[in-house]
């Protein structure tokens, strides 16, 4: 009997009633390790009702008390870090140290959200007019939804839940059906930390559950992270239904390598950023753009030697640099892309297709793959592969490298490796991308700055975490007040012109 994963509603685990389930796999072996219930429209509506009832009191709790719940939650997660990381790794396929990073980067946003008392402070203008004061306050939206991808099953749910809950909202989290166990356990830990039952609910599910959230009147905002076609669908549907939405999509992150770069560091960082987590990161580097033939030749050689030493294996094996892909379909997609790249005429320097991990022959492993002389007309350049495949697109000069990054339809992250401050500055100012690394391969901003891609990597006006997240999860109310002075006097009578502050 495989483990059955239901939902987390009203502060407890509940079994699904829809009769529909999805398999949760062990990607190392390709076998089913659990089944997850897929929520029906009615089950989602019930979770929303529970959340709406719990939100009223939670919103009335002062922000410092809400922050204390978050602080306690951080301690509980840290106590359970090892078990959570192994659980996450077992469903996703990333290594245990990488899984700890996933949880840690989520906790950093919870730490940031404990600043809610400060972040929710409004503005105050005294004597804005004669005897008139004006002040603003930030109020929660009500019930909000978080819809998250498989590749960061701890970090992204926590990026959503931290600011939303700290601001006084209740949340329905719809995590990926591929690796639902960690989001479920995190919700349980929130309740152990003192979060009132019903404030955070997890509904597992697929399109039916998502559509139920998008069409329910009580859901006031939708935070989504996943692939671009779904991000576009969710953004247009949610906004058409009058909801606030921020939807983050796919990526094709470039790393520009200038002739003056530290090439050993660039090669080390490229291997980590290209192949870490089997390339299943939205901030993975998937295109390296060396400037000049000499830089390109040297870089390819350095990459080849490093790739030779990479160890791909079971995600719980301490020797593995990276583990399997998340699903059979993911492996198939990556293998297809490698074939497409070959047919398109790219130079296949390292072919990862034949990799077999001893003892795990049915696991969804793909070896590190390197294509050289990739050009902008190729599909392997244009499309997100989301696997351990790195492309080299050679250019002759800096302006051409900048143009490549700027003309790509995605604009999530980008990096430049150089020793020149002037080049780096120019690049940071002119590149058309949301997050920029200077000699930093994966420039995921720290929690108190914001995270968000441009172009077809992000839809909506505000970013994730940092000050933007509190703006996204609150609405501003502005109060203009005056008080009668002393004894009641004679009213000046009605005025029929727009009030001005005299
Ligand atoms: P996905 O788009 O398949 O799924 C994301 C979420 O949407 C899941 O909860 C899923 O159940 C739901 N979903 C899937 N199909 C749906 C449909 N037809 N209608 C409604 N909901 C649907 O993405 P994924 O495979 O889980 O994650 C990988 C993708 O996420 C990659 O493209 C990656 O670049 C992207 N990603 C982006 C960021 C970012 O911040 N920009 C971060 C992480 C991942």
Short mmCIF file of C-alpha atoms and ligand atoms in Angstrom, two decimals:
data_model
loop_
_atom_site.label_atom_id
_atom_site.label_comp_id
_atom_site.label_asym_id
_atom_site.label_seq_id
_atom_site.Cartn_x
_atom_site.Cartn_y
_atom_site.Cartn_z
CA UNK A 1 0.00 0.00 0.00
CA UNK A 2 1.47 3.32 -1.00
CA UNK A 3 1.20 6.37 1.20
CA UNK A 4 -1.87 8.57 0.47
CA UNK A 5 -1.50 12.35 0.67
CA UNK A 6 -4.70 14.34 1.14
CA UNK A 7 -5.14 18.05 1.88
CA UNK A 8 -4.49 20.30 4.88
CA UNK A 9 -7.65 22.22 5.70
CA UNK A 10 -8.76 23.86 8.96
CA UNK A 11 -5.51 22.96 10.74
CA UNK A 12 -5.52 19.24 9.99
CA UNK A 13 -4.81 16.67 7.32
CA UNK A 14 -7.99 15.56 5.59
CA UNK A 15 -8.57 12.88 2.99
CA UNK A 16 -9.64 13.97 -0.47
CA UNK A 17 -13.15 13.14 -1.59
CA UNK A 18 -12.97 13.72 -5.36
CA UNK A 19 -11.93 10.16 -6.15
CA UNK A 20 -9.16 11.51 -8.42
CA UNK A 21 -5.49 10.99 -7.53
CA UNK A 22 -2.04 11.42 -9.08
CA UNK A 23 1.03 9.24 -8.55
CA UNK A 24 4.02 10.68 -6.69
CA UNK A 25 7.19 8.97 -7.89
CA UNK A 26 10.65 8.15 -6.64
CA UNK A 27 12.61 9.66 -9.54
CA UNK A 28 15.66 7.53 -8.70
CA UNK A 29 13.81 4.32 -9.49
CA UNK A 30 10.77 5.42 -11.47
CA UNK A 31 8.47 3.67 -8.99
CA UNK A 32 5.34 5.09 -7.33
CA UNK A 33 5.97 6.04 -3.70
CA UNK A 34 2.70 7.82 -2.85
CA UNK A 35 -0.60 8.97 -4.26
CA UNK A 36 -1.88 12.47 -3.88
CA UNK A 37 -5.53 13.44 -3.89
CA UNK A 38 -6.59 15.94 -6.54
CA UNK A 39 -9.11 18.40 -5.13
CA UNK A 40 -12.48 18.99 -6.75
CA UNK A 41 -14.05 22.44 -7.19
CA UNK A 42 -16.22 21.77 -4.13
CA UNK A 43 -13.26 20.83 -1.95
CA UNK A 44 -11.47 24.03 -2.97
CA UNK A 45 -14.62 26.05 -2.20
CA UNK A 46 -14.78 24.43 1.23
CA UNK A 47 -11.10 25.31 1.94
CA UNK A 48 -11.78 28.91 0.89
CA UNK A 49 -14.77 29.12 3.22
CA UNK A 50 -12.64 27.82 6.12
CA UNK A 51 -9.90 30.33 5.27
CA UNK A 52 -12.30 33.26 5.02
CA UNK A 53 -13.70 32.50 8.47
CA UNK A 54 -10.24 32.22 10.04
CA UNK A 55 -8.88 35.34 8.32
CA UNK A 56 -11.03 37.81 10.24
CA UNK A 57 -9.46 37.11 13.63
CA UNK A 58 -5.98 36.66 12.19
CA UNK A 59 -6.19 40.09 10.55
CA UNK A 60 -7.22 41.56 13.91
CA UNK A 61 -4.19 40.01 15.66
CA UNK A 62 -1.49 42.63 16.00
CA UNK A 63 1.39 42.27 13.54
CA UNK A 64 3.96 41.65 16.26
CA UNK A 65 2.06 38.58 17.43
CA UNK A 66 1.79 37.37 13.86
CA UNK A 67 5.55 37.86 13.50
CA UNK A 68 6.16 35.77 16.62
CA UNK A 69 4.32 32.84 15.02
CA UNK A 70 6.66 33.12 12.05
CA UNK A 71 9.70 33.23 14.32
CA UNK A 72 8.57 30.08 16.10
CA UNK A 73 7.95 28.42 12.74
CA UNK A 74 11.56 29.11 11.70
CA UNK A 75 12.79 27.36 14.85
CA UNK A 76 10.54 24.33 14.24
CA UNK A 77 11.68 24.00 10.64
CA UNK A 78 15.32 24.22 11.68
CA UNK A 79 14.76 21.45 14.25
CA UNK A 80 13.42 19.25 11.47
CA UNK A 81 15.78 20.39 8.70
CA UNK A 82 17.42 17.03 8.06
CA UNK A 83 14.15 15.08 7.77
CA UNK A 84 12.47 17.77 5.67
CA UNK A 85 15.43 17.93 3.30
CA UNK A 86 15.44 14.14 2.81
CA UNK A 87 11.68 14.12 2.22
CA UNK A 88 11.98 16.93 -0.30
CA UNK A 89 14.89 15.26 -2.04
CA UNK A 90 13.08 11.90 -2.21
CA UNK A 91 10.16 13.35 -4.20
CA UNK A 92 12.02 15.95 -6.25
CA UNK A 93 15.34 14.22 -6.95
CA UNK A 94 17.63 17.10 -5.92
CA UNK A 95 20.47 16.23 -3.54
CA UNK A 96 20.00 16.60 0.22
CA UNK A 97 22.38 19.62 0.55
CA UNK A 98 20.53 21.29 -2.32
CA UNK A 99 17.20 20.50 -0.64
CA UNK A 100 18.48 22.20 2.52
CA UNK A 101 19.27 25.25 0.39
CA UNK A 102 15.70 25.15 -0.96
CA UNK A 103 14.31 25.22 2.60
CA UNK A 104 16.85 27.80 3.81
CA UNK A 105 16.06 30.29 1.02
CA UNK A 106 12.40 29.95 1.97
CA UNK A 107 13.14 30.55 5.64
CA UNK A 108 15.04 33.72 4.75
CA UNK A 109 11.80 35.18 3.40
CA UNK A 110 9.98 34.13 6.57
CA UNK A 111 12.71 35.96 8.54
CA UNK A 112 12.13 39.01 6.36
CA UNK A 113 8.37 38.74 6.94
CA UNK A 114 8.87 38.85 10.72
CA UNK A 115 9.55 42.55 10.03
CA UNK A 116 5.79 42.93 9.39
CA UNK A 117 5.23 45.48 12.19
CA UNK A 118 7.70 47.77 10.47
CA UNK A 119 6.75 46.86 6.91
CA UNK A 120 3.05 47.50 7.52
CA UNK A 121 3.58 50.97 8.99
CA UNK A 122 1.68 53.58 7.09
CA UNK A 123 2.51 57.22 6.43
CA UNK A 124 1.30 60.22 8.41
CA UNK A 125 1.08 63.87 7.42
CA UNK A 126 0.22 66.23 10.21
CA UNK A 127 -1.39 69.59 9.41
CA UNK A 128 -1.91 68.68 5.76
CA UNK A 129 -4.46 71.51 5.80
CA UNK A 130 -5.70 73.72 8.61
CA UNK A 131 -6.56 71.26 11.40
CA UNK A 132 -6.39 68.36 8.96
CA UNK A 133 -4.21 65.23 9.28
CA UNK A 134 -3.81 62.51 6.69
CA UNK A 135 -2.63 59.00 7.35
CA UNK A 136 -2.47 55.73 5.47
CA UNK A 137 -2.61 52.15 6.59
CA UNK A 138 -1.95 48.83 4.88
CA UNK A 139 -4.70 46.28 5.27
CA UNK A 140 -4.76 42.62 4.23
CA UNK A 141 -6.66 41.58 1.12
CA UNK A 142 -8.52 38.63 2.67
CA UNK A 143 -8.01 35.14 1.25
CA UNK A 144 -5.18 34.80 -1.28
CA UNK A 145 -3.92 31.87 -3.34
CA UNK A 146 -0.41 30.56 -3.96
CA UNK A 147 0.10 28.19 -6.90
CA UNK A 148 3.63 26.81 -6.99
CA UNK A 149 5.92 24.64 -9.16
CA UNK A 150 7.66 21.33 -8.47
CA UNK A 151 11.22 22.61 -8.57
CA UNK A 152 11.31 24.48 -5.23
CA UNK A 153 8.67 22.74 -3.12
CA UNK A 154 9.74 24.50 0.09
CA UNK A 155 11.19 27.83 -1.02
CA UNK A 156 8.40 29.09 -3.27
CA UNK A 157 5.47 28.13 -1.00
CA UNK A 158 7.33 29.95 1.81
CA UNK A 159 7.96 32.99 -0.43
CA UNK A 160 4.19 33.16 -0.88
CA UNK A 161 3.04 32.26 2.61
CA UNK A 162 5.50 34.40 4.62
CA UNK A 163 4.50 37.89 3.48
CA UNK A 164 0.84 36.94 2.86
CA UNK A 165 0.30 35.61 6.38
CA UNK A 166 2.42 38.26 8.09
CA UNK A 167 0.25 40.91 6.43
CA UNK A 168 -2.89 39.33 7.92
CA UNK A 169 -4.23 37.33 4.99
CA UNK A 170 -5.34 33.72 4.94
CA UNK A 171 -3.93 31.55 2.17
CA UNK A 172 -4.84 28.60 0.04
CA UNK A 173 -1.64 27.00 -1.20
CA UNK A 174 -1.87 24.75 -4.26
CA UNK A 175 1.60 23.19 -4.51
CA UNK A 176 2.84 21.01 -7.34
CA UNK A 177 1.20 17.61 -7.37
CA UNK A 178 4.62 16.10 -8.12
CA UNK A 179 6.18 16.74 -4.69
CA UNK A 180 3.43 17.68 -2.23
CA UNK A 181 4.79 16.19 1.03
CA UNK A 182 7.00 19.07 2.15
CA UNK A 183 4.38 21.82 1.62
CA UNK A 184 1.96 19.69 3.67
CA UNK A 185 4.45 19.30 6.51
CA UNK A 186 5.30 23.01 6.44
CA UNK A 187 1.62 23.90 6.83
CA UNK A 188 1.45 21.55 9.82
CA UNK A 189 4.50 23.20 11.36
CA UNK A 190 2.90 26.63 10.95
CA UNK A 191 -0.01 25.42 13.07
CA UNK A 192 2.39 23.93 15.65
CA UNK A 193 4.05 27.35 15.75
CA UNK A 194 0.73 28.96 16.72
CA UNK A 195 -0.89 29.86 13.41
CA UNK A 196 -4.66 29.60 13.97
CA UNK A 197 -6.30 26.67 12.18
CA UNK A 198 -7.65 27.62 8.76
CA UNK A 199 -5.30 30.55 8.12
CA UNK A 200 -3.04 28.43 5.89
CA UNK A 201 -4.63 25.59 3.94
CA UNK A 202 -3.06 23.29 1.38
CA UNK A 203 -5.20 21.88 -1.40
CA UNK A 204 -3.45 19.40 -3.62
CA UNK A 205 -4.63 19.22 -7.16
CA UNK A 206 -4.30 19.96 -10.83
CA UNK A 207 -6.06 22.26 -13.30
CA UNK A 208 -9.47 21.70 -11.69
CA UNK A 209 -8.23 23.00 -8.32
CA UNK A 210 -6.41 25.92 -9.95
CA UNK A 211 -9.46 26.92 -11.97
CA UNK A 212 -11.61 26.73 -8.84
CA UNK A 213 -9.26 29.23 -7.18
CA UNK A 214 -9.19 31.50 -10.23
CA UNK A 215 -12.97 31.70 -10.44
CA UNK A 216 -13.85 31.98 -6.74
CA UNK A 217 -15.01 35.43 -5.72
CA UNK A 218 -13.44 35.19 -2.26
CA UNK A 219 -9.88 34.84 -3.64
CA UNK A 220 -8.48 38.36 -3.83
CA UNK A 221 -4.96 37.72 -5.15
CA UNK A 222 -3.11 34.95 -6.93
CA UNK A 223 0.64 34.42 -6.69
CA UNK A 224 1.86 31.92 -9.26
CA UNK A 225 5.24 30.45 -10.19
CA UNK A 226 5.67 27.88 -12.96
CA UNK A 227 6.03 27.62 -16.73
CA UNK A 228 5.28 30.58 -19.01
CA UNK A 229 2.17 29.23 -20.82
CA UNK A 230 0.50 28.49 -17.47
CA UNK A 231 1.68 31.82 -16.00
CA UNK A 232 0.04 33.64 -18.91
CA UNK A 233 -3.18 31.65 -18.52
CA UNK A 234 -3.34 32.28 -14.79
CA UNK A 235 -2.50 35.97 -15.12
CA UNK A 236 -5.15 36.60 -17.76
CA UNK A 237 -7.84 34.54 -16.01
CA UNK A 238 -7.18 35.93 -12.53
CA UNK A 239 -7.09 39.56 -13.68
CA UNK A 240 -10.17 39.09 -15.86
CA UNK A 241 -11.91 37.92 -12.68
CA UNK A 242 -10.86 41.10 -10.87
CA UNK A 243 -8.04 39.57 -8.82
CA UNK A 244 -4.59 40.89 -8.20
CA UNK A 245 -2.04 38.59 -9.84
CA UNK A 246 1.71 38.12 -10.04
CA UNK A 247 2.78 35.22 -12.22
CA UNK A 248 6.37 34.17 -12.79
CA UNK A 249 7.30 31.96 -15.71
CA UNK A 250 10.15 30.21 -17.49
CA UNK A 251 13.64 31.34 -18.35
CA UNK A 252 16.68 31.07 -20.58
CA UNK A 253 19.40 32.66 -18.53
CA UNK A 254 22.56 33.80 -20.30
CA UNK A 255 26.04 34.12 -18.83
CA UNK A 256 28.28 36.51 -20.76
CA UNK A 257 31.97 35.62 -20.40
CA UNK A 258 34.26 38.50 -21.32
CA UNK A 259 37.86 37.93 -22.48
CA UNK A 260 39.15 39.50 -19.24
CA UNK A 261 37.09 37.19 -16.97
CA UNK A 262 38.61 34.77 -14.50
CA UNK A 263 37.95 31.79 -16.75
CA UNK A 264 38.49 29.13 -14.09
CA UNK A 265 35.92 30.76 -11.83
CA UNK A 266 33.56 31.24 -14.80
CA UNK A 267 33.89 27.53 -15.73
CA UNK A 268 33.41 26.36 -12.12
CA UNK A 269 30.35 28.58 -11.72
CA UNK A 270 28.90 27.57 -15.09
CA UNK A 271 29.07 23.89 -14.23
CA UNK A 272 27.31 24.50 -10.89
CA UNK A 273 24.71 26.88 -12.35
CA UNK A 274 24.10 24.81 -15.49
CA UNK A 275 23.93 21.31 -14.05
CA UNK A 276 23.07 21.79 -10.34
CA UNK A 277 19.65 20.31 -9.52
CA UNK A 278 19.81 18.66 -12.99
CA UNK A 279 19.23 22.11 -14.52
CA UNK A 280 15.73 22.25 -13.02
CA UNK A 281 16.06 25.80 -11.71
CA UNK A 282 14.43 28.89 -13.16
CA UNK A 283 17.71 30.69 -12.45
CA UNK A 284 19.93 27.96 -13.98
CA UNK A 285 22.34 29.20 -16.61
CA UNK A 286 21.41 27.49 -19.85
CA UNK A 287 23.38 29.63 -22.33
CA UNK A 288 27.00 30.71 -21.97
CA UNK A 289 28.06 33.52 -24.29
CA UNK A 290 31.85 33.73 -24.51
CA UNK A 291 33.11 36.86 -26.24
CA UNK A 292 35.84 36.13 -28.82
CA UNK A 293 37.07 32.81 -30.25
CA UNK A 294 39.98 32.56 -27.83
CA UNK A 295 37.69 32.94 -24.79
CA UNK A 296 35.26 30.42 -26.25
CA UNK A 297 37.91 27.79 -27.03
CA UNK A 298 39.46 28.07 -23.57
CA UNK A 299 36.06 28.01 -21.85
CA UNK A 300 34.87 24.91 -23.71
CA UNK A 301 38.06 23.05 -22.74
CA UNK A 302 37.71 24.03 -19.10
CA UNK A 303 34.04 22.98 -19.10
CA UNK A 304 34.85 19.64 -20.71
CA UNK A 305 37.37 18.73 -17.98
CA UNK A 306 34.99 19.75 -15.22
CA UNK A 307 32.02 17.94 -16.77
CA UNK A 308 34.11 14.74 -16.96
CA UNK A 309 34.39 14.80 -13.18
CA UNK A 310 30.69 15.35 -12.44
CA UNK A 311 28.96 12.58 -10.53
CA UNK A 312 25.31 11.94 -11.23
CA UNK A 313 23.57 9.51 -8.90
CA UNK A 314 20.89 8.79 -6.33
CA UNK A 315 19.79 12.02 -4.70
CA UNK A 316 20.50 10.68 -1.20
CA UNK A 317 24.04 9.62 -2.15
CA UNK A 318 26.48 12.08 -0.57
CA UNK A 319 28.77 11.77 -3.62
CA UNK A 320 26.17 12.90 -6.14
CA UNK A 321 26.56 16.36 -7.67
CA UNK A 322 23.05 16.08 -8.96
CA UNK A 323 20.27 13.49 -9.11
CA UNK A 324 17.50 12.45 -11.48
CA UNK A 325 14.97 14.64 -13.28
CA UNK A 326 11.56 14.86 -11.63
CA UNK A 327 9.50 12.82 -14.08
CA UNK A 328 9.69 10.37 -16.96
CA UNK A 329 8.16 13.06 -19.19
CA UNK A 330 10.86 15.52 -18.09
CA UNK A 331 13.59 13.07 -19.09
CA UNK A 332 11.89 12.40 -22.41
CA UNK A 333 11.63 16.14 -23.11
CA UNK A 334 15.32 16.71 -22.38
CA UNK A 335 16.39 13.75 -24.56
CA UNK A 336 14.20 15.10 -27.38
CA UNK A 337 15.87 18.49 -27.13
CA UNK A 338 19.33 16.90 -27.36
CA UNK A 339 18.25 15.16 -30.55
CA UNK A 340 16.80 18.41 -31.88
CA UNK A 341 20.08 20.24 -31.13
CA UNK A 342 22.05 17.61 -33.05
CA UNK A 343 19.69 17.85 -36.01
CA UNK A 344 19.85 21.64 -35.96
CA UNK A 345 23.61 21.40 -36.42
CA UNK A 346 24.91 22.43 -32.98
CA UNK A 347 28.21 20.83 -31.99
CA UNK A 348 27.49 18.16 -29.33
CA UNK A 349 30.65 18.31 -27.23
CA UNK A 350 29.40 16.17 -24.32
CA UNK A 351 26.41 13.86 -24.77
CA UNK A 352 24.63 12.89 -21.54
CA UNK A 353 22.05 10.60 -23.10
CA UNK A 354 23.74 7.28 -22.44
CA UNK A 355 24.33 7.78 -18.75
CA UNK A 356 23.30 4.80 -16.63
CA UNK A 357 23.42 4.96 -12.83
CA UNK A 358 24.31 1.51 -11.53
CA UNK A 359 21.55 0.03 -9.39
CA UNK A 360 19.09 2.70 -10.62
CA UNK A 361 18.77 1.79 -14.28
CA UNK A 362 15.10 2.87 -14.38
CA UNK A 363 15.74 6.24 -12.75
CA UNK A 364 15.23 9.46 -14.70
CA UNK A 365 18.89 10.46 -14.95
CA UNK A 366 20.39 12.47 -17.80
CA UNK A 367 24.12 13.13 -17.90
CA UNK A 368 25.54 16.63 -18.30
CA UNK A 369 25.29 17.71 -21.92
CA UNK A 370 27.25 20.47 -23.63
CA UNK A 371 26.45 21.99 -27.01
CA UNK A 372 28.87 24.39 -28.70
CA UNK A 373 28.29 26.75 -31.65
CA UNK A 374 24.59 27.15 -30.84
CA UNK A 375 22.92 29.88 -32.88
CA UNK A 376 19.88 32.04 -32.19
CA UNK A 377 17.73 30.36 -34.86
CA UNK A 378 17.92 26.99 -33.07
CA UNK A 379 15.12 25.72 -30.85
CA UNK A 380 17.65 24.62 -28.22
CA UNK A 381 18.61 28.30 -27.95
CA UNK A 382 15.11 29.74 -28.03
CA UNK A 383 13.23 27.35 -25.72
CA UNK A 384 13.57 26.46 -22.06
CA UNK A 385 14.89 22.89 -21.81
CA UNK A 386 14.83 22.65 -17.99
CA UNK A 387 17.44 19.92 -17.83
CA UNK A 388 21.22 19.44 -17.57
CA UNK A 389 21.94 20.88 -21.02
CA UNK A 390 24.27 23.86 -21.44
CA UNK A 391 24.59 25.70 -24.75
CA UNK A 392 27.53 27.81 -25.87
CA UNK A 393 26.58 30.68 -28.18
CA UNK A 394 29.81 32.26 -29.45
CA UNK A 395 29.94 35.99 -30.28
CA UNK A 396 32.71 38.29 -31.44
CA UNK A 397 32.10 41.28 -29.25
CA UNK A 398 30.40 42.60 -26.13
CA UNK A 399 27.59 44.48 -27.94
CA UNK A 400 26.55 41.28 -29.67
CA UNK A 401 26.45 39.43 -26.32
CA UNK A 402 24.30 42.15 -24.82
CA UNK A 403 22.00 42.07 -27.84
CA UNK A 404 21.53 38.29 -27.47
CA UNK A 405 20.41 38.60 -23.86
CA UNK A 406 18.19 41.56 -24.69
CA UNK A 407 16.50 39.99 -27.69
CA UNK A 408 15.66 36.70 -26.00
CA UNK A 409 11.96 36.41 -25.16
CA UNK A 410 12.75 35.46 -21.56
CA UNK A 411 14.27 37.90 -19.08
CA UNK A 412 14.56 36.17 -15.73
CA UNK A 413 18.26 36.18 -14.76
CA UNK A 414 21.51 37.02 -16.52
CA UNK A 415 25.17 37.15 -15.51
CA UNK A 416 28.33 38.77 -16.77
CA UNK A 417 31.82 37.57 -15.87
CA UNK A 418 34.48 40.25 -16.27
CA UNK A 419 37.21 42.08 -14.38
CA UNK A 420 36.10 45.42 -15.83
CA UNK A 421 33.90 47.57 -13.59
CA UNK A 422 33.02 49.77 -16.55
CA UNK A 423 31.77 46.84 -18.65
CA UNK A 424 29.83 45.38 -15.71
CA UNK A 425 28.19 48.73 -15.00
CA UNK A 426 27.23 49.27 -18.59
CA UNK A 427 25.81 45.75 -18.77
CA UNK A 428 23.76 46.10 -15.58
CA UNK A 429 22.30 49.38 -16.82
CA UNK A 430 21.41 48.25 -20.35
CA UNK A 431 20.41 44.61 -20.03
CA UNK A 432 16.71 43.90 -20.34
CA UNK A 433 16.45 41.35 -17.55
CA UNK A 434 14.99 41.30 -14.05
CA UNK A 435 17.98 39.96 -12.08
CA UNK A 436 21.63 40.52 -12.93
CA UNK A 437 24.76 38.83 -11.59
CA UNK A 438 28.20 40.38 -11.84
CA UNK A 439 30.63 37.47 -11.46
CA UNK A 440 27.69 35.79 -9.67
CA UNK A 441 26.13 32.98 -11.70
CA UNK A 442 22.74 32.62 -9.94
CA UNK A 443 21.73 36.12 -8.83
CA UNK A 444 18.67 35.21 -6.74
CA UNK A 445 18.29 38.37 -4.67
CA UNK A 446 18.44 38.23 -0.89
CA UNK A 447 15.04 38.16 0.88
CA UNK A 448 14.87 41.90 1.60
CA UNK A 449 15.28 42.76 -2.09
CA UNK A 450 12.76 41.53 -4.62
CA UNK A 451 12.74 38.63 -7.06
CA UNK A 452 11.12 38.86 -10.47
CA UNK A 453 11.83 38.33 -14.14
CA UNK A 454 11.06 40.61 -17.09
CA UNK A 455 9.56 39.99 -20.51
CA UNK A 456 7.90 36.54 -20.76
CA UNK A 457 9.42 35.46 -17.43
CA UNK A 458 7.08 37.57 -15.31
CA UNK A 459 3.54 38.94 -15.55
CA UNK A 460 2.20 41.51 -13.10
CA UNK A 461 3.51 44.67 -11.54
CA UNK A 462 5.09 43.63 -8.29
CA UNK A 463 7.86 41.15 -7.50
CA UNK A 464 8.16 38.36 -4.96
CA UNK A 465 9.56 38.93 -1.48
CA UNK A 466 11.20 42.17 -0.32
CA UNK A 467 9.05 45.30 0.10
CA UNK A 468 7.06 44.48 -3.07
CA UNK A 469 5.59 41.39 -1.42
CA UNK A 470 3.97 43.45 1.33
CA UNK A 471 2.58 45.83 -1.29
CA UNK A 472 1.18 42.88 -3.24
CA UNK A 473 -0.53 41.30 -0.23
CA UNK A 474 -2.04 44.52 1.18
CA UNK A 475 -4.21 47.37 0.02
CA UNK A 476 -3.66 50.91 1.16
CA UNK A 477 -6.34 52.91 2.90
CA UNK A 478 -5.85 56.64 3.38
CA UNK A 479 -7.70 58.59 6.06
CA UNK A 480 -8.21 62.36 5.98
CA UNK A 481 -9.39 63.68 9.33
CA UNK A 482 -10.18 66.85 11.18
CA UNK A 483 -11.64 67.32 14.65
CA UNK A 484 -14.03 69.98 15.91
CA UNK A 485 -12.13 72.43 18.08
CA UNK A 486 -13.52 72.90 21.63
CA UNK A 487 -17.10 74.22 21.94
CA UNK A 488 -19.49 73.47 19.15
CA UNK A 489 -19.56 76.54 16.95
CA UNK A 490 -21.43 77.49 13.88
CA UNK A 491 -20.81 75.36 10.81
CA UNK A 492 -19.42 77.25 7.82
CA UNK A 493 -22.07 75.51 5.73
CA UNK A 494 -21.78 73.18 2.76
CA UNK A 495 -19.13 73.66 0.14
CA UNK A 496 -19.63 72.56 -3.46
CA UNK A 497 -16.06 72.74 -4.69
CA UNK A 498 -13.51 69.94 -4.44
CA UNK A 499 -11.84 70.21 -1.01
CA UNK A 500 -8.35 71.72 -1.09
CA UNK A 501 -5.96 71.73 1.84
CA UNK A 502 -6.05 75.35 2.98
P1 LIG B 1 4.00 24.10 -14.34
O1 LIG B 1 3.64 25.35 -15.03
O2 LIG B 1 3.77 22.81 -15.05
O3 LIG B 1 3.18 23.97 -12.95
C1 LIG B 1 3.15 25.02 -12.01
C2 LIG B 1 1.84 24.94 -11.23
O4 LIG B 1 0.75 25.13 -12.13
C3 LIG B 1 1.62 23.60 -10.54
O5 LIG B 1 1.06 23.81 -9.28
C4 LIG B 1 0.66 22.88 -11.47
O6 LIG B 1 -0.18 21.97 -10.80
C5 LIG B 1 -0.15 24.02 -12.07
N1 LIG B 1 -0.61 23.72 -13.44
C6 LIG B 1 0.01 22.95 -14.36
N2 LIG B 1 -0.70 22.92 -15.49
C7 LIG B 1 -1.80 23.68 -15.29
C8 LIG B 1 -2.91 24.05 -16.11
N3 LIG B 1 -3.05 23.62 -17.37
N4 LIG B 1 -3.83 24.86 -15.58
C9 LIG B 1 -3.73 25.31 -14.33
N5 LIG B 1 -2.70 24.99 -13.50
C10 LIG B 1 -1.74 24.20 -13.98
O7 LIG B 1 5.53 24.24 -13.88
P2 LIG B 1 6.47 23.16 -13.21
O8 LIG B 1 6.85 22.14 -14.24
O9 LIG B 1 5.92 22.70 -11.93
O10 LIG B 1 7.76 24.07 -12.87
C11 LIG B 1 8.78 24.33 -13.79
C12 LIG B 1 8.59 25.67 -14.47
O11 LIG B 1 8.51 26.70 -13.49
C13 LIG B 1 9.77 26.06 -15.35
O12 LIG B 1 9.28 26.66 -16.52
C14 LIG B 1 10.53 27.08 -14.51
O13 LIG B 1 11.33 27.99 -15.23
C15 LIG B 1 9.42 27.76 -13.82
N6 LIG B 1 9.86 28.44 -12.60
C16 LIG B 1 9.91 29.80 -12.61
C17 LIG B 1 10.36 30.49 -11.51
C18 LIG B 1 10.40 31.98 -11.50
O14 LIG B 1 10.49 32.56 -10.41
N7 LIG B 1 10.33 32.64 -12.62
C19 LIG B 1 10.75 29.77 -10.36
C20 LIG B 1 10.67 28.38 -10.38
C21 LIG B 1 10.22 27.72 -11.51
#
